[in-house]
XYZ file of N, CA and C in Angstrom:
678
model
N 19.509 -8.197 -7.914
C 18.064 -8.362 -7.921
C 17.724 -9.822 -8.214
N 16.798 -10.317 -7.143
C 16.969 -12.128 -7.454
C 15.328 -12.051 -7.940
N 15.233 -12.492 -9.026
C 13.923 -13.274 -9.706
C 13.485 -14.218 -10.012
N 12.665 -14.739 -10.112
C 12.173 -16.251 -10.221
C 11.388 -15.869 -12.225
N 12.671 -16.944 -12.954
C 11.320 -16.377 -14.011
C 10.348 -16.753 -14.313
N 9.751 -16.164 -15.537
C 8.404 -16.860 -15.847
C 8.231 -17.655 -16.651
N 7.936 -18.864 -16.672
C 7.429 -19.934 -17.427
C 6.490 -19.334 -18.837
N 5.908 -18.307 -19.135
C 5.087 -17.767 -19.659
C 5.360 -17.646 -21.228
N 5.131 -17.995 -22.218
C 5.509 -17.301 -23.434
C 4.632 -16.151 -24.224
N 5.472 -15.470 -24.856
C 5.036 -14.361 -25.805
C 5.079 -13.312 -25.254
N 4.554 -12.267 -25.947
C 4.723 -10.740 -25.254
C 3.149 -10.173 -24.962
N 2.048 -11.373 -24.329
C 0.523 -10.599 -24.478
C 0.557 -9.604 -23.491
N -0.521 -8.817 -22.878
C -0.865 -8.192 -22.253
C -1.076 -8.881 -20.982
N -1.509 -10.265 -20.998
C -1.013 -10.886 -19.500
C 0.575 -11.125 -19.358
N 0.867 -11.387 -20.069
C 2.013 -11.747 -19.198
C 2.869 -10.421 -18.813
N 2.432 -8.556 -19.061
C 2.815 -7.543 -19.255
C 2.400 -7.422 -17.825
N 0.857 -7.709 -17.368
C 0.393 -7.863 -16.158
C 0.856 -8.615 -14.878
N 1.280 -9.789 -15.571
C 2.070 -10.752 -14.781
C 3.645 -10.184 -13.939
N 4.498 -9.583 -14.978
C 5.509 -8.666 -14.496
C 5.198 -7.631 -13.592
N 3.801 -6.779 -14.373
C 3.532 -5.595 -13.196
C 3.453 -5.873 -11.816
N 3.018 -7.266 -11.989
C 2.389 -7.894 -10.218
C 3.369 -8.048 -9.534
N 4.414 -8.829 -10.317
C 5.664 -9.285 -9.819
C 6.811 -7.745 -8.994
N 6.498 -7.097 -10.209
C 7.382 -5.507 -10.009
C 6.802 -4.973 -8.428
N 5.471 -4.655 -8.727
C 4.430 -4.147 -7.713
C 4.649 -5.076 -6.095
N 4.540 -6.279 -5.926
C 4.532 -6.956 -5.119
C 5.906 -6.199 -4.194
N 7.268 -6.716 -5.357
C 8.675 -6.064 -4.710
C 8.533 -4.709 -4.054
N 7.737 -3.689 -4.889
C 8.093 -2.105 -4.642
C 7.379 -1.987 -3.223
N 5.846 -2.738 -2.930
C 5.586 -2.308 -1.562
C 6.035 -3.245 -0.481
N 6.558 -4.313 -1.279
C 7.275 -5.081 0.345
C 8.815 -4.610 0.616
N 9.148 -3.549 -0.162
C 10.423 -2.592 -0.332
C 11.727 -3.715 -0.536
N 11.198 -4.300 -1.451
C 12.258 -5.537 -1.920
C 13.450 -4.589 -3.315
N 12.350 -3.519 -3.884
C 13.037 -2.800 -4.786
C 12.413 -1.273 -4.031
N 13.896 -0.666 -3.597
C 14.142 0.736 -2.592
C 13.322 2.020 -3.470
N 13.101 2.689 -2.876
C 12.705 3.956 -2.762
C 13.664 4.524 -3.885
N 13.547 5.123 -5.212
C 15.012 5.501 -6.005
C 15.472 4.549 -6.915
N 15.754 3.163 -6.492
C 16.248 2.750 -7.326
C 15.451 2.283 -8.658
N 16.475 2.033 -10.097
C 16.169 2.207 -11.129
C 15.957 0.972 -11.950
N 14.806 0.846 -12.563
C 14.510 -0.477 -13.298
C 14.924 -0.486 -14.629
N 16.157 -1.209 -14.901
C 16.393 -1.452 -16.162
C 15.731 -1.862 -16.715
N 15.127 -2.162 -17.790
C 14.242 -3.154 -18.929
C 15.268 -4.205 -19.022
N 16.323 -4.105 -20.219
C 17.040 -5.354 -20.175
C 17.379 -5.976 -19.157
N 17.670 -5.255 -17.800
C 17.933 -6.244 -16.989
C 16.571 -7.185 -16.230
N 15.491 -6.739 -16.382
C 14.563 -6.857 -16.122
C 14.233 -8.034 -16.560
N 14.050 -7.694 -17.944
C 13.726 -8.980 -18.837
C 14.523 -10.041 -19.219
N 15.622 -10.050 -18.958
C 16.494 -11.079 -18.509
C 16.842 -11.585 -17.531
N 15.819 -11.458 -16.395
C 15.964 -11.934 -14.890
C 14.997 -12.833 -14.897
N 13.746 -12.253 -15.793
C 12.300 -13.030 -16.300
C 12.397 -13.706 -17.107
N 13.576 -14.066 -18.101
C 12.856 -14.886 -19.230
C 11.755 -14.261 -20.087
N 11.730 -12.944 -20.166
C 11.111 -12.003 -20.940
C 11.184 -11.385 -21.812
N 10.875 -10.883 -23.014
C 11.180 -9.900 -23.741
C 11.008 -8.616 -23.102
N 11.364 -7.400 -23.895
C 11.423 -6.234 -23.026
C 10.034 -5.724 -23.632
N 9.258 -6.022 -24.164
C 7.713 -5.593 -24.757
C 7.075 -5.493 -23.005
N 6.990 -6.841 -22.733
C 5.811 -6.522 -21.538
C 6.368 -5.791 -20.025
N 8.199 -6.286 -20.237
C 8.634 -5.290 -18.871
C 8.276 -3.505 -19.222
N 8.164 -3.017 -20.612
C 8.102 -2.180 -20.902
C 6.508 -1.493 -20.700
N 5.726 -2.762 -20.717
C 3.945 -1.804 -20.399
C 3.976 -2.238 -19.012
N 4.750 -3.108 -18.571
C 4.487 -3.546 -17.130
C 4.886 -1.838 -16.364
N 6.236 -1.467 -16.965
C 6.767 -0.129 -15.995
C 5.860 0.920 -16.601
N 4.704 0.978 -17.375
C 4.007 2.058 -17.693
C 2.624 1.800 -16.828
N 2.362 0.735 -16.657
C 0.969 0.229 -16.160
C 1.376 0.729 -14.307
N 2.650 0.729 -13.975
C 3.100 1.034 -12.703
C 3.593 2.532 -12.462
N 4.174 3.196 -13.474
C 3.600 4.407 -13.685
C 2.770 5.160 -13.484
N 1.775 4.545 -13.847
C -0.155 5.208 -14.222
C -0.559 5.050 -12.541
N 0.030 4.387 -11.886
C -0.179 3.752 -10.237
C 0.300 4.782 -9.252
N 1.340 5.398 -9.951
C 2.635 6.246 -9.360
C 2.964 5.386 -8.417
N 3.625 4.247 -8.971
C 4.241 3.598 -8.344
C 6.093 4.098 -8.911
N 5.876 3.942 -10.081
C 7.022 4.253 -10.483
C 7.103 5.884 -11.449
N 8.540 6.367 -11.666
C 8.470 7.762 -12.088
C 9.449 7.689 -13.084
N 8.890 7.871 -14.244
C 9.825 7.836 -15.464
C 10.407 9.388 -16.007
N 11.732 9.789 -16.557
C 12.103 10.832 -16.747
C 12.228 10.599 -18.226
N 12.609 11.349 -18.760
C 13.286 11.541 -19.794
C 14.809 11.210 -19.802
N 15.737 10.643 -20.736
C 17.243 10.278 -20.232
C 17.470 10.015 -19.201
N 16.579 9.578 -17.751
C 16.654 8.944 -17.017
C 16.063 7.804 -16.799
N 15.752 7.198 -17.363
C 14.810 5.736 -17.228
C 13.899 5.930 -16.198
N 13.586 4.767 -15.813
C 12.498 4.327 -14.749
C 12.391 3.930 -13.466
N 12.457 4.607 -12.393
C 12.636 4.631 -11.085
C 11.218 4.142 -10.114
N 11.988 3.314 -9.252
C 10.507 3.548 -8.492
C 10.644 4.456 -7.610
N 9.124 5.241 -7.351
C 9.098 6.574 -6.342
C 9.733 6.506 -5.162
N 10.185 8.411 -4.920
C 10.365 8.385 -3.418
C 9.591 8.958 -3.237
N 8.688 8.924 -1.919
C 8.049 9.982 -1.668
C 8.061 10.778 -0.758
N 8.374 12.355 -1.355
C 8.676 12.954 -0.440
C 7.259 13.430 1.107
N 7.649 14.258 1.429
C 6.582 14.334 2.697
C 4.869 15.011 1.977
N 5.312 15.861 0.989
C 4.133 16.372 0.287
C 3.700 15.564 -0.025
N 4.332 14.549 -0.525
C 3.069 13.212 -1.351
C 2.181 12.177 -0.536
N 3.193 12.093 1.002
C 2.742 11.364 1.933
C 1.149 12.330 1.929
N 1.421 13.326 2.264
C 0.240 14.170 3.237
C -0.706 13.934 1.871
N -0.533 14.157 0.693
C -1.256 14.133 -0.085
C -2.221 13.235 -0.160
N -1.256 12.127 -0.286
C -1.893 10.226 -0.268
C -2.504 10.053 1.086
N -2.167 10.784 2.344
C -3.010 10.607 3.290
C -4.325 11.171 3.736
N -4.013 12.254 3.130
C -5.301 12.950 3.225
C -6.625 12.616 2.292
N -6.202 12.149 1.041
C -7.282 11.565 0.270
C -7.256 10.199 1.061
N -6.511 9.371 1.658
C -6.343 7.930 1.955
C -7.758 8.183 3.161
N -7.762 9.482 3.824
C -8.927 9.560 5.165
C -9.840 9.882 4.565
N -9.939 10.746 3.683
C -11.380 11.055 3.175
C -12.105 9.590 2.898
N -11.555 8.340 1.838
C -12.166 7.648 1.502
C -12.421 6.418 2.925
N -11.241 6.738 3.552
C -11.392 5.379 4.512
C -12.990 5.898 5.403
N -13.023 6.782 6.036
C -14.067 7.916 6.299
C -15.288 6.918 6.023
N -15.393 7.576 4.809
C -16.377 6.745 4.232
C -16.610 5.278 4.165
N -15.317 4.573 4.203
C -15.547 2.495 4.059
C -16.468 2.200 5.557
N -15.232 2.892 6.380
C -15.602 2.706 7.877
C -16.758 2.753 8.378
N -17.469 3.802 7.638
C -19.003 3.994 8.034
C -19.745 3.113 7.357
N -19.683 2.961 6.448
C -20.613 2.180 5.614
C -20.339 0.382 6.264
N -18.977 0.317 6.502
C -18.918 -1.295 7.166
C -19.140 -1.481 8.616
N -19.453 -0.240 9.290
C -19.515 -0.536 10.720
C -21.798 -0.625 10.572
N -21.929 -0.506 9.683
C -23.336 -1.076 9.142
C -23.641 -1.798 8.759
N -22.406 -2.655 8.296
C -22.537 -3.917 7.428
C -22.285 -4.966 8.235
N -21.103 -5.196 8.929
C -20.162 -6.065 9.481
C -21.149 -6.721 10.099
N -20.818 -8.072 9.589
C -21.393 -9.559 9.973
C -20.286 -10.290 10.802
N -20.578 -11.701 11.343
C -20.212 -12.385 11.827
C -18.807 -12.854 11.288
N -19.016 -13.109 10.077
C -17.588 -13.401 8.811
C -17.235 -12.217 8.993
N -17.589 -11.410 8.749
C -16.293 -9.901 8.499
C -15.687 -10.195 9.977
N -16.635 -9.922 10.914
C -15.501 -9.896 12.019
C -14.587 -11.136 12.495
N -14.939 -11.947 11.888
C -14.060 -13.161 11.854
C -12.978 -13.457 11.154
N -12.849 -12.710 9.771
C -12.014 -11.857 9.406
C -10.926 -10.909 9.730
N -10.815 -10.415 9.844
C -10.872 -8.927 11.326
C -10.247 -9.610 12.039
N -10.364 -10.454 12.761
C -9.888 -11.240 14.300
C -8.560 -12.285 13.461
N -8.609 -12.741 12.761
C -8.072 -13.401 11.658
C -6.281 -13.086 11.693
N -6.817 -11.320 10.976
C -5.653 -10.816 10.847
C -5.049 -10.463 12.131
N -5.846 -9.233 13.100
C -5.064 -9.397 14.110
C -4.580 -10.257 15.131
N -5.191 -11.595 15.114
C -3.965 -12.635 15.606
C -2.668 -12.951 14.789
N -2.843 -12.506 14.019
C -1.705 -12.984 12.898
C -0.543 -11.814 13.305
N -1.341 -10.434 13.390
C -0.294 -9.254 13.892
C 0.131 -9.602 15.396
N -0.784 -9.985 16.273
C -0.329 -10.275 17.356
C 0.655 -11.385 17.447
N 1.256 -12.672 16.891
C 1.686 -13.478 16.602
C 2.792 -13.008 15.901
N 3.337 -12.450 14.975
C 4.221 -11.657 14.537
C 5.547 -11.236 15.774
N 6.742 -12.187 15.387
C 7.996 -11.850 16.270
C 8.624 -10.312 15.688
N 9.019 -9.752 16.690
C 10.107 -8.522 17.210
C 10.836 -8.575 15.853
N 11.066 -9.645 15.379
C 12.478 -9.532 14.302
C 11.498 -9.635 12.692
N 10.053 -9.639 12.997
C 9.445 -9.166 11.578
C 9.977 -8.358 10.784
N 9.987 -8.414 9.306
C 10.285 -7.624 8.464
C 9.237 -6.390 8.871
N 9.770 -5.134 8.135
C 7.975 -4.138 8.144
C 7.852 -4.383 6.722
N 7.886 -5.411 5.526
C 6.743 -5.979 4.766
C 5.667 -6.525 4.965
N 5.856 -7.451 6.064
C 5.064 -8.319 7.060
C 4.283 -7.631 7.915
N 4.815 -7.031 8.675
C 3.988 -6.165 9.127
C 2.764 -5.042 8.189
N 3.085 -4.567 7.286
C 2.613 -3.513 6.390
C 1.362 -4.386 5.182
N 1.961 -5.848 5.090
C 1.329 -6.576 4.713
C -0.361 -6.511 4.768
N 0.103 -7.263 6.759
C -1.142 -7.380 7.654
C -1.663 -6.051 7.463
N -1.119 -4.806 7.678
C -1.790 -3.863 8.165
C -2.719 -3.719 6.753
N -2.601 -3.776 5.616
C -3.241 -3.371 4.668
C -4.279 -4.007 4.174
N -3.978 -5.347 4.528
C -4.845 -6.993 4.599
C -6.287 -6.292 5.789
N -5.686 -5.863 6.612
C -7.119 -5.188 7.534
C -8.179 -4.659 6.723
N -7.594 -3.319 6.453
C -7.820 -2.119 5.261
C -8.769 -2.640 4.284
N -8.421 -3.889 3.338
C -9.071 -4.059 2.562
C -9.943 -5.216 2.931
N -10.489 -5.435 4.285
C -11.700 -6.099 4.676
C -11.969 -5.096 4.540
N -12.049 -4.387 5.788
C -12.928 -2.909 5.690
C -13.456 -2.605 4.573
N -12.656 -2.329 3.565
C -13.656 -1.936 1.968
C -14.610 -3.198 1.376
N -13.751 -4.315 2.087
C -14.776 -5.671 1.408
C -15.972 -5.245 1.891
N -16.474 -5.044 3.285
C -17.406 -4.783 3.899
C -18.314 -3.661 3.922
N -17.671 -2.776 3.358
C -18.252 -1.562 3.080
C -18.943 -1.707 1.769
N -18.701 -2.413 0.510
C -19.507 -2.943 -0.291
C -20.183 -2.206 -0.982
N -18.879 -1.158 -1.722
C -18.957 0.053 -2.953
C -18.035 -0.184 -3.741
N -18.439 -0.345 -5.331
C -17.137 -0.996 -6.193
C -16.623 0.567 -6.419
N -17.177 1.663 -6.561
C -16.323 2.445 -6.745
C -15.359 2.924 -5.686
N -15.654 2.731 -4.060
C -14.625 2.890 -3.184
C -13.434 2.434 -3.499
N -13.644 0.771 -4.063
C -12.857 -0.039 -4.001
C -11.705 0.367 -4.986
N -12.019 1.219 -6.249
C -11.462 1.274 -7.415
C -10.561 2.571 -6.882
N -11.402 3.502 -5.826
C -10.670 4.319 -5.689
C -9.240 4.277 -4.555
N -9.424 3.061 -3.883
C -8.233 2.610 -3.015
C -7.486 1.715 -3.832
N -7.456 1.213 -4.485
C -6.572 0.200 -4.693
C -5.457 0.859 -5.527
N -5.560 2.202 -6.022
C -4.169 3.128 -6.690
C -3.447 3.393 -5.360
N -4.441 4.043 -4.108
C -3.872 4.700 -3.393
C -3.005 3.496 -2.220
N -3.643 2.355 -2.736
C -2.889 1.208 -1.223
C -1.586 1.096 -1.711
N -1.325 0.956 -2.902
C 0.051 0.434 -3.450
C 0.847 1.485 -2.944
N 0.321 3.525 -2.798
C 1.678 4.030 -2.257
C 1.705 4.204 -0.668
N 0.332 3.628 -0.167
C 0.300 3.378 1.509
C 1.584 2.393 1.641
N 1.622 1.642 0.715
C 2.389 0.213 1.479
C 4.111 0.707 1.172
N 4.342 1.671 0.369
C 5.620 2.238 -0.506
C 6.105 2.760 0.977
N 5.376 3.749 1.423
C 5.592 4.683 2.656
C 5.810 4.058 4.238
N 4.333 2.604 3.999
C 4.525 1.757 5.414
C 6.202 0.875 5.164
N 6.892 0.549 4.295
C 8.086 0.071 4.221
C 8.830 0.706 4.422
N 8.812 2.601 4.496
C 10.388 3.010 4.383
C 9.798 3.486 5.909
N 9.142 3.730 6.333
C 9.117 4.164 8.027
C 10.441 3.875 8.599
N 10.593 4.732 9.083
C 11.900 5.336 9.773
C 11.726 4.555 11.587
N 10.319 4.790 11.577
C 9.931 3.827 13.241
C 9.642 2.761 13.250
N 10.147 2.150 12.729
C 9.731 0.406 12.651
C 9.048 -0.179 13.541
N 10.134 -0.367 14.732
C 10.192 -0.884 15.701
C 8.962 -0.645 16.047
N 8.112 0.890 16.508
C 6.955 1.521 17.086
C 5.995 0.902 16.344
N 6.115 1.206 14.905
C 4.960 -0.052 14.264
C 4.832 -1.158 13.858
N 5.720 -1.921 14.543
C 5.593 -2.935 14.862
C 4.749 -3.480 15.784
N 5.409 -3.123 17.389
C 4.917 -2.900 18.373
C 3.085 -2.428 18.677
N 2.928 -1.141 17.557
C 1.309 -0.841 18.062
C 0.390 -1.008 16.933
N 1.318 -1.864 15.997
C 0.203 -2.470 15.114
C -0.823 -2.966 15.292
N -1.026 -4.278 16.355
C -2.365 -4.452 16.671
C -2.470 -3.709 17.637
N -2.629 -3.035 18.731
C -3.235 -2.408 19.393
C -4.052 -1.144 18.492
N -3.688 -0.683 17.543
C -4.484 0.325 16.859
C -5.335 -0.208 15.511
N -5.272 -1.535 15.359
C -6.059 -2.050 14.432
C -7.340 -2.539 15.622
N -6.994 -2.922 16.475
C -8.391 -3.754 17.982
C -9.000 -2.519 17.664
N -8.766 -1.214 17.908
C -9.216 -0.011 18.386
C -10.253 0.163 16.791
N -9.504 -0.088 16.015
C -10.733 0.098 14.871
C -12.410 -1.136 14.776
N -11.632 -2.435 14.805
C -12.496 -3.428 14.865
C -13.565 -3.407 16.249
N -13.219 -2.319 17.013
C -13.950 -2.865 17.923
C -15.105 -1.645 17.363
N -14.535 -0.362 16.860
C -15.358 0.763 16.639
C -16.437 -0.032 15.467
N -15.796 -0.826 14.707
C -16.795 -1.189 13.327
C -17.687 -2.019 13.841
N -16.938 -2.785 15.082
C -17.956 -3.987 15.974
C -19.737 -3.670 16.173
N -18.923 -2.272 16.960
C -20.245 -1.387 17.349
C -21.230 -1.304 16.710
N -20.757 -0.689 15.501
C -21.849 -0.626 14.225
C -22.484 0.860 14.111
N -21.681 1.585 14.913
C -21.609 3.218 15.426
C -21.518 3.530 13.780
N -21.855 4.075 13.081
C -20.986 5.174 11.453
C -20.010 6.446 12.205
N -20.736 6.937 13.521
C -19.827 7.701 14.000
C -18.579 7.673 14.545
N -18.911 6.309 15.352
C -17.665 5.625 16.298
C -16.667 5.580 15.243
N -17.133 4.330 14.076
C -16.260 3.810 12.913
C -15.260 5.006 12.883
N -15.973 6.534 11.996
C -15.451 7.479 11.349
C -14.360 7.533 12.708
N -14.873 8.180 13.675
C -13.525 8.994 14.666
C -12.613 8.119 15.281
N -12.626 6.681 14.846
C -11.535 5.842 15.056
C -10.478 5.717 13.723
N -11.164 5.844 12.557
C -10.256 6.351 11.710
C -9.453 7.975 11.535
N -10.362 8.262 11.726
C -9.924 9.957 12.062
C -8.737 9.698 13.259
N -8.515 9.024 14.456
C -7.311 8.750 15.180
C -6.222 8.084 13.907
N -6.782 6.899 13.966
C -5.710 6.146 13.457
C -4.919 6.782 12.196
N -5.385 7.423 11.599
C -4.782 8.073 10.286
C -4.503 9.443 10.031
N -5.343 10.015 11.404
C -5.279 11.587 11.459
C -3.804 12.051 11.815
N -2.787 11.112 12.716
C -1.488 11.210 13.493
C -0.647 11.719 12.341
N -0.789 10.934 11.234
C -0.194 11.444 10.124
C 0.178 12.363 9.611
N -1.148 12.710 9.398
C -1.354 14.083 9.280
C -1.158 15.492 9.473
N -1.254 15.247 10.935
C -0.870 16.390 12.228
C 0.656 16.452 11.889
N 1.780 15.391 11.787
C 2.863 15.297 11.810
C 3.553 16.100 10.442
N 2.445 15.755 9.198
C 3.081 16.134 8.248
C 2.144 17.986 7.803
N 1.800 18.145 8.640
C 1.328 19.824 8.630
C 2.079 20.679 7.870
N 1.564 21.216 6.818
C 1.825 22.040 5.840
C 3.173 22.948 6.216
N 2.773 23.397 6.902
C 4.094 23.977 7.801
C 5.454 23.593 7.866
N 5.087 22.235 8.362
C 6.404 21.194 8.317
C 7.101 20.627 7.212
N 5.968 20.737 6.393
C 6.339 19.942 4.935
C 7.835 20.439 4.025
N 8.355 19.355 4.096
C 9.711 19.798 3.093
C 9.646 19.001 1.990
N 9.700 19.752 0.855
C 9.293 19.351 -0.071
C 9.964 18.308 -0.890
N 11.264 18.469 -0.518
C 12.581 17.044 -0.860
C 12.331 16.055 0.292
N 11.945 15.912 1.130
C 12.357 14.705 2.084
C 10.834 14.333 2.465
N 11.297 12.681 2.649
C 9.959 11.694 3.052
C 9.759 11.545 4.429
């Protein structure tokens, strides 16, 4: 595990924050895997840390369900199996639902300049991208959309749920595919918010996030595997 440490002294509550960011950053650019286990000491000796703040850092990431602590098993970051996907996706549409509409009412000249921003950046993106990079952008979209939609409680209520969007957009099994139709299915949203439709907005998210869904149908769901 390669770390850069921190210049930081003492054990406050920022610098407890400072680790979480650091931890958090790794877990959704899948720098630290699905399973594997966060030592404290090793932790805090990669940082130049005491084990005080790696210790609220892995509780503050916890509370995120980012990470899953046992008993006599230490501290893991999540896998998630397919139930949790459908779970996290299905609340992930209800709220997007709602951003979408409210920003395809809002969206100004800057938002969509914004918007255009990122997907040149996805379009620009070589074949041999990481899917951090990719998953990056895609989430960088996402949270214009809520910029624009311009509800602090939306906002409060995505930002638990983006950290395990981005957990799930890293271990994708189809890379390659989302790679490939990353921007073509982000245009398809920006152009719906363009409109300024609340309806259009909604049933372009309802595509883009509904696929998910359909795939992970109750039916199908196995309760060990992601």
């Amino acid at each position: 595990m390669q770390l850069t440490p921190f210049d930081v002294p003492g054990t406050t509550p920022a610098l407890a924050a400072l680790v979480a960011d650091r931890l958090r950053d790794m877990i959704t650019r899948g720098r630290l895997a699905p399973g594997e286990r966060l030592k404290e000491t090793e932790l805090a000796d990669a940082l130049h840390v005491s084990r005080g703040p790696v210790r609220e850092a892995i509780a503050l990431l916890t509370a995120e369900g980012l990470v899953e602590t046992q008993r006599y098993r230490g501290a893991r970051v999540i896998s998630l199996t397919a139930r949790d996907i459908e779970e996290v996706y299905s609340l992930r549409l209800a709220i997007e639902r709602l951003a979408m509409a409210r920003a395809a009412t809002r969206m100004d000249a800057d938002h969509l300049a914004a918007l255009d921003d990122v997907l040149a950046r996805m379009e620009g993106l070589p074949a041999s991208a990481a899917a951090g990079d990719v998953a990056a952008l895609d989430l960088e979209f996402h949270d214009l959309v809520y910029e624009a939609a311009a509800h602090a409680r939306l906002d409060r209520t995505w930002a638990p749920i983006r950290s395990q969007v981005a957990v799930f957009l890293n271990a994708r099994t189809d890379g390659d595919y989302f790679r490939s139709t990353s921007h073509a299915k982000h245009a398809r949203l920006r152009d719906a918010l363009a409109s300024g439709d609340p309806a259009a907005a909604t049933a372009a998210i309802d595509d883009h996030i509904g696929w998910v869904l359909l795939r992970l149908a109750p039916s199908h769901i196995d309760e060990g595997t992601a």
